[in-house]
Amino acid sequence: MVISGSSALHGEVARVSSAAAVGLLVAQTLEQASVRWDEVSAILVGSDVEAGLPGWRGATVVVGPAEDAARMWVQASRLSADMVAVLPDSAQWLANYLTRLREPTVGTGIVGIVGGCGGAGASTLATLFAVGTAASEFPVLLVDGDQWGGGLDAAMAAGELPGLRWPDLANASGPINPEQLAASLPRPAGVSLLSWGGDTPDVGGYPEMPAPAVINEVMNAARAAFSLVVVDVGRSSESLAVLGVHCDGFIVVVPARLQAAAAAARLVKDLPGAPLGVVVRGPLRDGADIHQVGAAVGVPCIGTVPKVRRVADILDDGRAQELVKRRKVRQLNGDLLDWMAGHGTPAHAVAGQRRADQ
């Protein structure tokens, strides 16, 4: 159900609902809506609605146009809404969200991890999140979307493992069988991995991104085969365009520096429409608060990347599973899963963290 007095917003939501193959009830006012709570599985609250939703306990998404984006976040906090969808930019994400409500067997989803600036640590966070979630017996896929980076084969110590890499899929055509994809990938540290491999004979020494049609089929199969897909998106416009469109949300890794926050604020404007969260990488200095960093980026803060000594060496040695057993890493991974599930910003993150060792 959408609650709004805006006919333009009714039209935007109707197009999304049609794409998701879900029915839509339209209510102009809260009074019209409240008598039909039992008939719906989600409420889409228009940015023009000031009142709360007394008696409603289900999924809630605040929807509205780009010019209302700032107040929509405040409205979402007041309503304890699960997510915010700025339309039409977030139409694809909202369609995927509604589809998952209709088909609850669909997995947790696809999350993109992107560095707010160069060297932010996005690949490290993507690796820790994927390995940590897989430790809970969820089928997890880690996707290397950055052909310009150092490669997740190295980060996962998977260079010698047999299995498909991106270049092997470049000439694929038509739908890809989800079970065959999952069975064909290398599986280091309990995580299925789709990476670029070590041999890159293309011009300039870097592999070419597969055609968008191929990537679409790969990501569709991945969504069907895995409970969670973690995409190390990279910062190139190409990877953001062809892989980012499949992500149900983006986690932006931002070092706790003013220049890094400014760079991240520019980056998020280019991300496909989907929910955004910031994870801050310390150390925090001068009494800084993680939410000050999030405010500078313009995106709610989920948590902080814990300081781990020699993290790169530990990952290179193939000991990622040791790292994810640490309490602070487990806490961050839990926070990220809660955020993906629509539970909002964790309470301990809302309180703010000023510890200089994080």
XYZ file of C-alpha atoms in Angstrom:
358
model
C 0.000 0.000 0.000
C 1.155 3.537 -0.757
C -0.088 6.400 1.413
C 0.236 9.761 -0.284
C -1.800 12.624 -1.583
C 0.485 12.997 -4.599
C -0.834 11.569 -7.856
C 2.666 11.795 -9.353
C 4.022 9.596 -6.550
C 1.105 7.188 -7.017
C 2.203 6.807 -10.644
C 5.863 6.198 -9.767
C 4.959 3.542 -7.190
C 2.448 1.916 -9.540
C 5.171 1.455 -12.179
C 7.481 -0.121 -9.601
C 4.746 -2.435 -8.314
C 3.937 -3.537 -11.831
C 7.605 -4.360 -12.485
C 7.717 -6.373 -9.250
C 4.419 -8.125 -10.087
C 2.832 -7.157 -6.769
C -0.607 -5.707 -6.144
C -0.938 -2.104 -4.992
C -3.523 -0.375 -2.824
C -3.602 3.427 -2.908
C -4.655 5.536 0.076
C -4.806 9.315 0.003
C -4.839 9.651 3.781
C -3.886 7.729 6.906
C -7.561 7.349 7.770
C -8.224 5.527 4.480
C -5.172 3.325 5.005
C -5.582 2.249 8.612
C -8.765 0.250 7.998
C -6.865 -1.979 5.535
C -3.734 -2.844 7.554
C -4.608 -6.561 7.462
C -4.658 -6.614 3.649
C -1.076 -5.523 2.993
C 2.468 -6.757 3.639
C 4.256 -3.389 3.326
C 3.469 0.316 3.632
C 5.100 2.860 1.327
C 4.740 6.222 3.065
C 4.884 9.295 0.865
C 7.196 12.151 1.802
C 4.098 14.370 2.031
C 2.651 12.358 4.954
C 3.317 13.991 8.326
C 1.467 11.598 10.663
C 2.735 8.312 12.070
C 1.369 4.819 11.462
C -0.417 3.811 14.681
C -0.981 0.080 14.912
C 1.205 -0.844 11.944
C 4.060 -3.299 12.679
C 5.076 -4.456 9.202
C 7.629 -3.384 6.582
C 7.735 0.382 6.037
C 9.522 2.366 3.316
C 9.470 6.149 2.943
C 9.111 7.112 -0.736
C 9.271 10.468 -2.470
C 10.972 12.608 -5.098
C 14.593 13.749 -5.048
C 13.716 17.247 -3.824
C 12.331 15.713 -0.600
C 15.350 13.450 0.056
C 16.710 15.354 3.065
C 13.447 15.371 5.008
C 12.720 11.760 4.023
C 15.627 10.563 6.197
C 14.213 12.503 9.162
C 10.771 11.086 8.435
C 12.189 7.544 8.243
C 13.857 7.952 11.634
C 10.633 9.255 13.190
C 8.586 6.364 11.755
C 11.278 3.730 12.410
C 10.983 2.910 8.704
C 13.058 0.122 7.233
C 14.369 2.033 4.226
C 14.119 5.213 2.146
C 13.507 5.083 -1.624
C 14.019 8.242 -3.668
C 12.052 7.883 -6.889
C 12.609 7.361 -9.731
C 16.320 6.813 -8.913
C 15.605 3.946 -6.498
C 12.916 2.291 -8.620
C 14.992 -0.820 -9.385
C 15.914 -1.299 -5.732
C 12.310 -0.840 -4.619
C 11.098 -3.369 -7.198
C 13.633 -5.898 -5.893
C 12.561 -5.163 -2.303
C 8.888 -5.745 -3.102
C 9.759 -8.921 -5.013
C 11.519 -10.305 -1.939
C 8.425 -9.580 0.164
C 6.376 -11.552 -2.359
C 8.975 -14.338 -2.525
C 10.382 -14.712 1.006
C 12.590 -17.615 -0.048
C 14.784 -15.189 -1.981
C 18.063 -14.665 -0.110
C 19.266 -11.764 1.998
C 20.300 -9.918 -1.142
C 23.184 -8.288 -2.954
C 25.219 -5.608 -1.226
C 27.852 -3.441 -2.852
C 30.935 -2.421 -0.861
C 32.614 0.680 -2.254
C 35.468 2.842 -1.046
C 34.583 6.472 -0.504
C 38.108 7.290 -1.686
C 41.136 5.370 -2.907
C 42.652 3.031 -0.315
C 39.622 3.168 1.985
C 39.676 -0.579 2.644
C 36.573 -1.670 0.736
C 38.116 -4.963 -0.404
C 39.129 -5.824 3.149
C 35.645 -5.116 4.487
C 34.026 -7.073 1.639
C 36.257 -10.046 2.436
C 35.608 -9.947 6.190
C 31.852 -9.549 5.693
C 31.652 -12.443 3.231
C 33.816 -14.809 5.278
C 32.100 -13.870 8.539
C 28.613 -14.465 7.134
C 29.661 -17.766 5.545
C 30.846 -18.906 8.979
C 27.162 -18.936 9.985
C 26.514 -21.605 7.330
C 24.930 -19.193 4.841
C 25.843 -19.758 1.176
C 27.795 -16.598 0.349
C 29.316 -15.321 -2.889
C 32.072 -12.708 -2.924
C 32.272 -10.870 -6.266
C 35.337 -8.929 -7.389
C 33.915 -6.027 -9.373
C 37.162 -4.074 -9.586
C 39.284 -5.251 -12.499
C 41.703 -2.419 -11.734
C 42.344 -3.543 -8.165
C 44.783 -5.967 -6.625
C 42.362 -8.867 -7.008
C 40.403 -10.825 -4.440
C 42.190 -14.001 -5.501
C 45.165 -12.650 -3.565
C 43.113 -11.337 -0.635
C 41.434 -14.755 -0.293
C 44.607 -16.742 -1.011
C 42.692 -18.427 -3.830
C 45.116 -17.985 -6.709
C 45.868 -21.705 -6.996
C 42.314 -22.952 -6.559
C 40.520 -24.277 -9.657
C 37.249 -22.750 -10.765
C 35.632 -20.146 -12.978
C 36.789 -16.536 -13.096
C 35.238 -13.520 -14.819
C 37.206 -14.024 -18.070
C 35.807 -17.574 -18.335
C 32.281 -16.139 -18.389
C 32.953 -13.417 -20.951
C 31.447 -15.406 -23.845
C 28.456 -16.796 -21.966
C 25.075 -16.309 -23.600
C 21.576 -16.745 -22.293
C 20.478 -17.674 -18.769
C 23.056 -19.228 -16.429
C 22.034 -22.144 -14.237
C 22.385 -21.001 -10.594
C 23.408 -24.413 -9.278
C 26.043 -24.853 -11.995
C 27.467 -21.400 -11.306
C 27.775 -22.121 -7.595
C 29.389 -25.517 -8.226
C 31.926 -24.090 -10.692
C 33.438 -21.343 -8.538
C 36.464 -21.638 -6.233
C 35.516 -21.733 -2.558
C 38.248 -20.427 -0.236
C 37.454 -20.005 3.475
C 33.920 -21.313 2.935
C 33.054 -18.491 0.502
C 32.342 -18.884 -3.209
C 34.513 -16.409 -5.113
C 34.087 -14.793 -8.515
C 37.299 -12.913 -9.267
C 39.440 -11.833 -12.208
C 42.197 -14.414 -11.791
C 45.887 -13.795 -12.059
C 46.414 -13.912 -15.825
C 45.376 -10.684 -17.553
C 46.560 -10.713 -21.180
C 44.284 -7.858 -22.281
C 45.509 -4.470 -23.417
C 47.177 -2.601 -20.566
C 47.446 -5.746 -18.448
C 43.871 -5.555 -17.164
C 40.908 -7.766 -18.111
C 37.926 -6.245 -19.831
C 34.593 -6.077 -18.075
C 32.164 -8.633 -19.606
C 29.253 -7.274 -21.608
C 26.341 -5.939 -19.509
C 24.091 -8.767 -20.773
C 26.559 -11.347 -19.433
C 26.848 -9.586 -16.090
C 23.061 -9.437 -15.827
C 22.780 -13.201 -16.262
C 25.632 -13.873 -13.817
C 24.106 -11.658 -11.133
C 20.618 -13.104 -11.673
C 22.034 -16.591 -11.196
C 24.018 -15.436 -8.165
C 20.909 -13.991 -6.516
C 19.115 -17.311 -6.992
C 22.003 -19.474 -5.779
C 23.258 -17.608 -2.687
C 21.759 -16.179 0.484
C 24.161 -13.245 0.361
C 26.186 -11.760 -2.488
C 28.905 -9.283 -1.474
C 30.222 -7.193 -4.371
C 33.521 -5.348 -4.085
C 32.229 -2.826 -6.600
C 35.298 -0.724 -7.285
C 35.192 2.976 -8.061
C 35.222 2.991 -11.860
C 32.158 4.378 -13.612
C 31.911 1.137 -15.617
C 31.739 -1.195 -12.621
C 29.372 1.139 -10.772
C 27.051 1.165 -13.773
C 26.949 -2.528 -14.702
C 27.332 -4.125 -11.253
C 25.896 -1.397 -9.058
C 22.465 -1.662 -10.650
C 22.107 -5.179 -9.192
C 22.893 -4.103 -5.625
C 20.073 -3.832 -3.095
C 22.168 -1.387 -1.062
C 25.648 0.104 -0.803
C 28.032 0.259 2.128
C 30.537 3.079 1.662
C 33.848 2.728 3.518
C 35.187 6.128 4.569
C 38.449 6.856 6.430
C 37.901 9.264 9.331
C 39.366 12.255 7.515
C 37.673 15.394 6.220
C 39.099 15.016 2.721
C 37.952 11.390 2.555
C 34.425 12.373 3.645
C 34.333 15.078 0.972
C 35.409 12.561 -1.688
C 32.787 10.074 -0.492
C 30.074 12.754 -0.629
C 30.873 13.243 -4.314
C 30.937 9.490 -4.969
C 27.526 8.708 -3.459
C 25.881 11.086 -5.918
C 26.980 8.749 -8.729
C 25.754 5.509 -7.117
C 22.629 3.830 -8.494
C 19.514 4.511 -6.437
C 19.528 2.189 -3.398
C 19.833 2.511 0.390
C 23.236 3.744 1.570
C 25.185 3.256 4.768
C 28.621 4.459 5.845
C 31.215 2.418 7.693
C 34.025 4.543 9.109
C 37.617 3.367 9.170
C 39.668 4.899 11.957
C 41.652 6.039 13.721
C 39.343 8.814 14.889
C 41.238 11.916 15.951
C 40.537 15.202 17.718
C 37.437 13.889 19.475
C 35.765 13.050 16.175
C 32.556 11.048 16.176
C 31.664 8.501 13.500
C 28.357 10.260 12.949
C 30.167 13.475 12.151
C 31.811 11.558 9.305
C 28.455 10.171 8.199
C 26.899 13.635 8.333
C 29.729 15.028 6.200
C 29.032 12.332 3.607
C 25.279 12.813 3.937
C 24.643 9.129 4.677
C 23.711 7.383 7.985
C 26.614 5.641 9.716
C 26.349 1.906 10.416
C 29.549 1.369 12.389
C 33.347 1.314 12.348
C 35.954 -0.995 10.885
C 37.864 -2.425 13.864
C 41.617 -2.019 13.910
C 43.303 -5.319 13.094
C 47.095 -5.519 13.104
C 48.707 -6.981 9.974
C 45.286 -7.607 8.411
C 46.727 -7.718 4.866
C 49.345 -10.319 5.854
C 46.748 -12.453 7.626
C 44.488 -12.416 4.567
C 47.397 -13.182 2.221
C 48.203 -16.202 4.376
C 44.681 -17.532 3.868
C 43.670 -17.012 7.502
C 40.569 -14.871 6.998
C 38.519 -17.277 9.109
C 40.700 -16.397 12.115
C 39.922 -12.699 11.746
C 36.153 -13.077 11.645
C 36.165 -14.827 15.034
C 37.276 -11.607 16.729
C 34.536 -9.918 18.743
C 34.646 -6.506 17.035
C 34.655 -8.059 13.558
C 31.677 -10.259 14.493
C 29.863 -7.210 15.866
C 30.419 -5.206 12.677
C 29.274 -8.096 10.475
C 26.130 -8.420 12.577
C 25.498 -4.694 12.224
C 25.812 -4.930 8.443
C 23.366 -7.838 8.272
C 20.905 -5.968 10.498
C 21.156 -2.939 8.225
C 20.551 -5.086 5.146
C 17.527 -6.637 6.816
C 16.068 -3.173 7.315
C 16.583 -2.949 11.066
C 18.175 0.485 10.784
C 21.350 1.765 12.437
C 22.483 -0.370 15.401
C 21.827 1.158 18.820
C 25.477 1.067 19.863
C 26.413 2.900 16.652
C 23.709 5.516 17.244
C 25.259 6.272 20.611
C 28.469 7.208 18.805
C 31.974 5.862 19.242
C 34.983 8.027 20.015
C 37.595 5.384 20.628
C 40.843 6.365 19.020
C 41.913 2.771 18.501
C 39.108 2.043 15.982
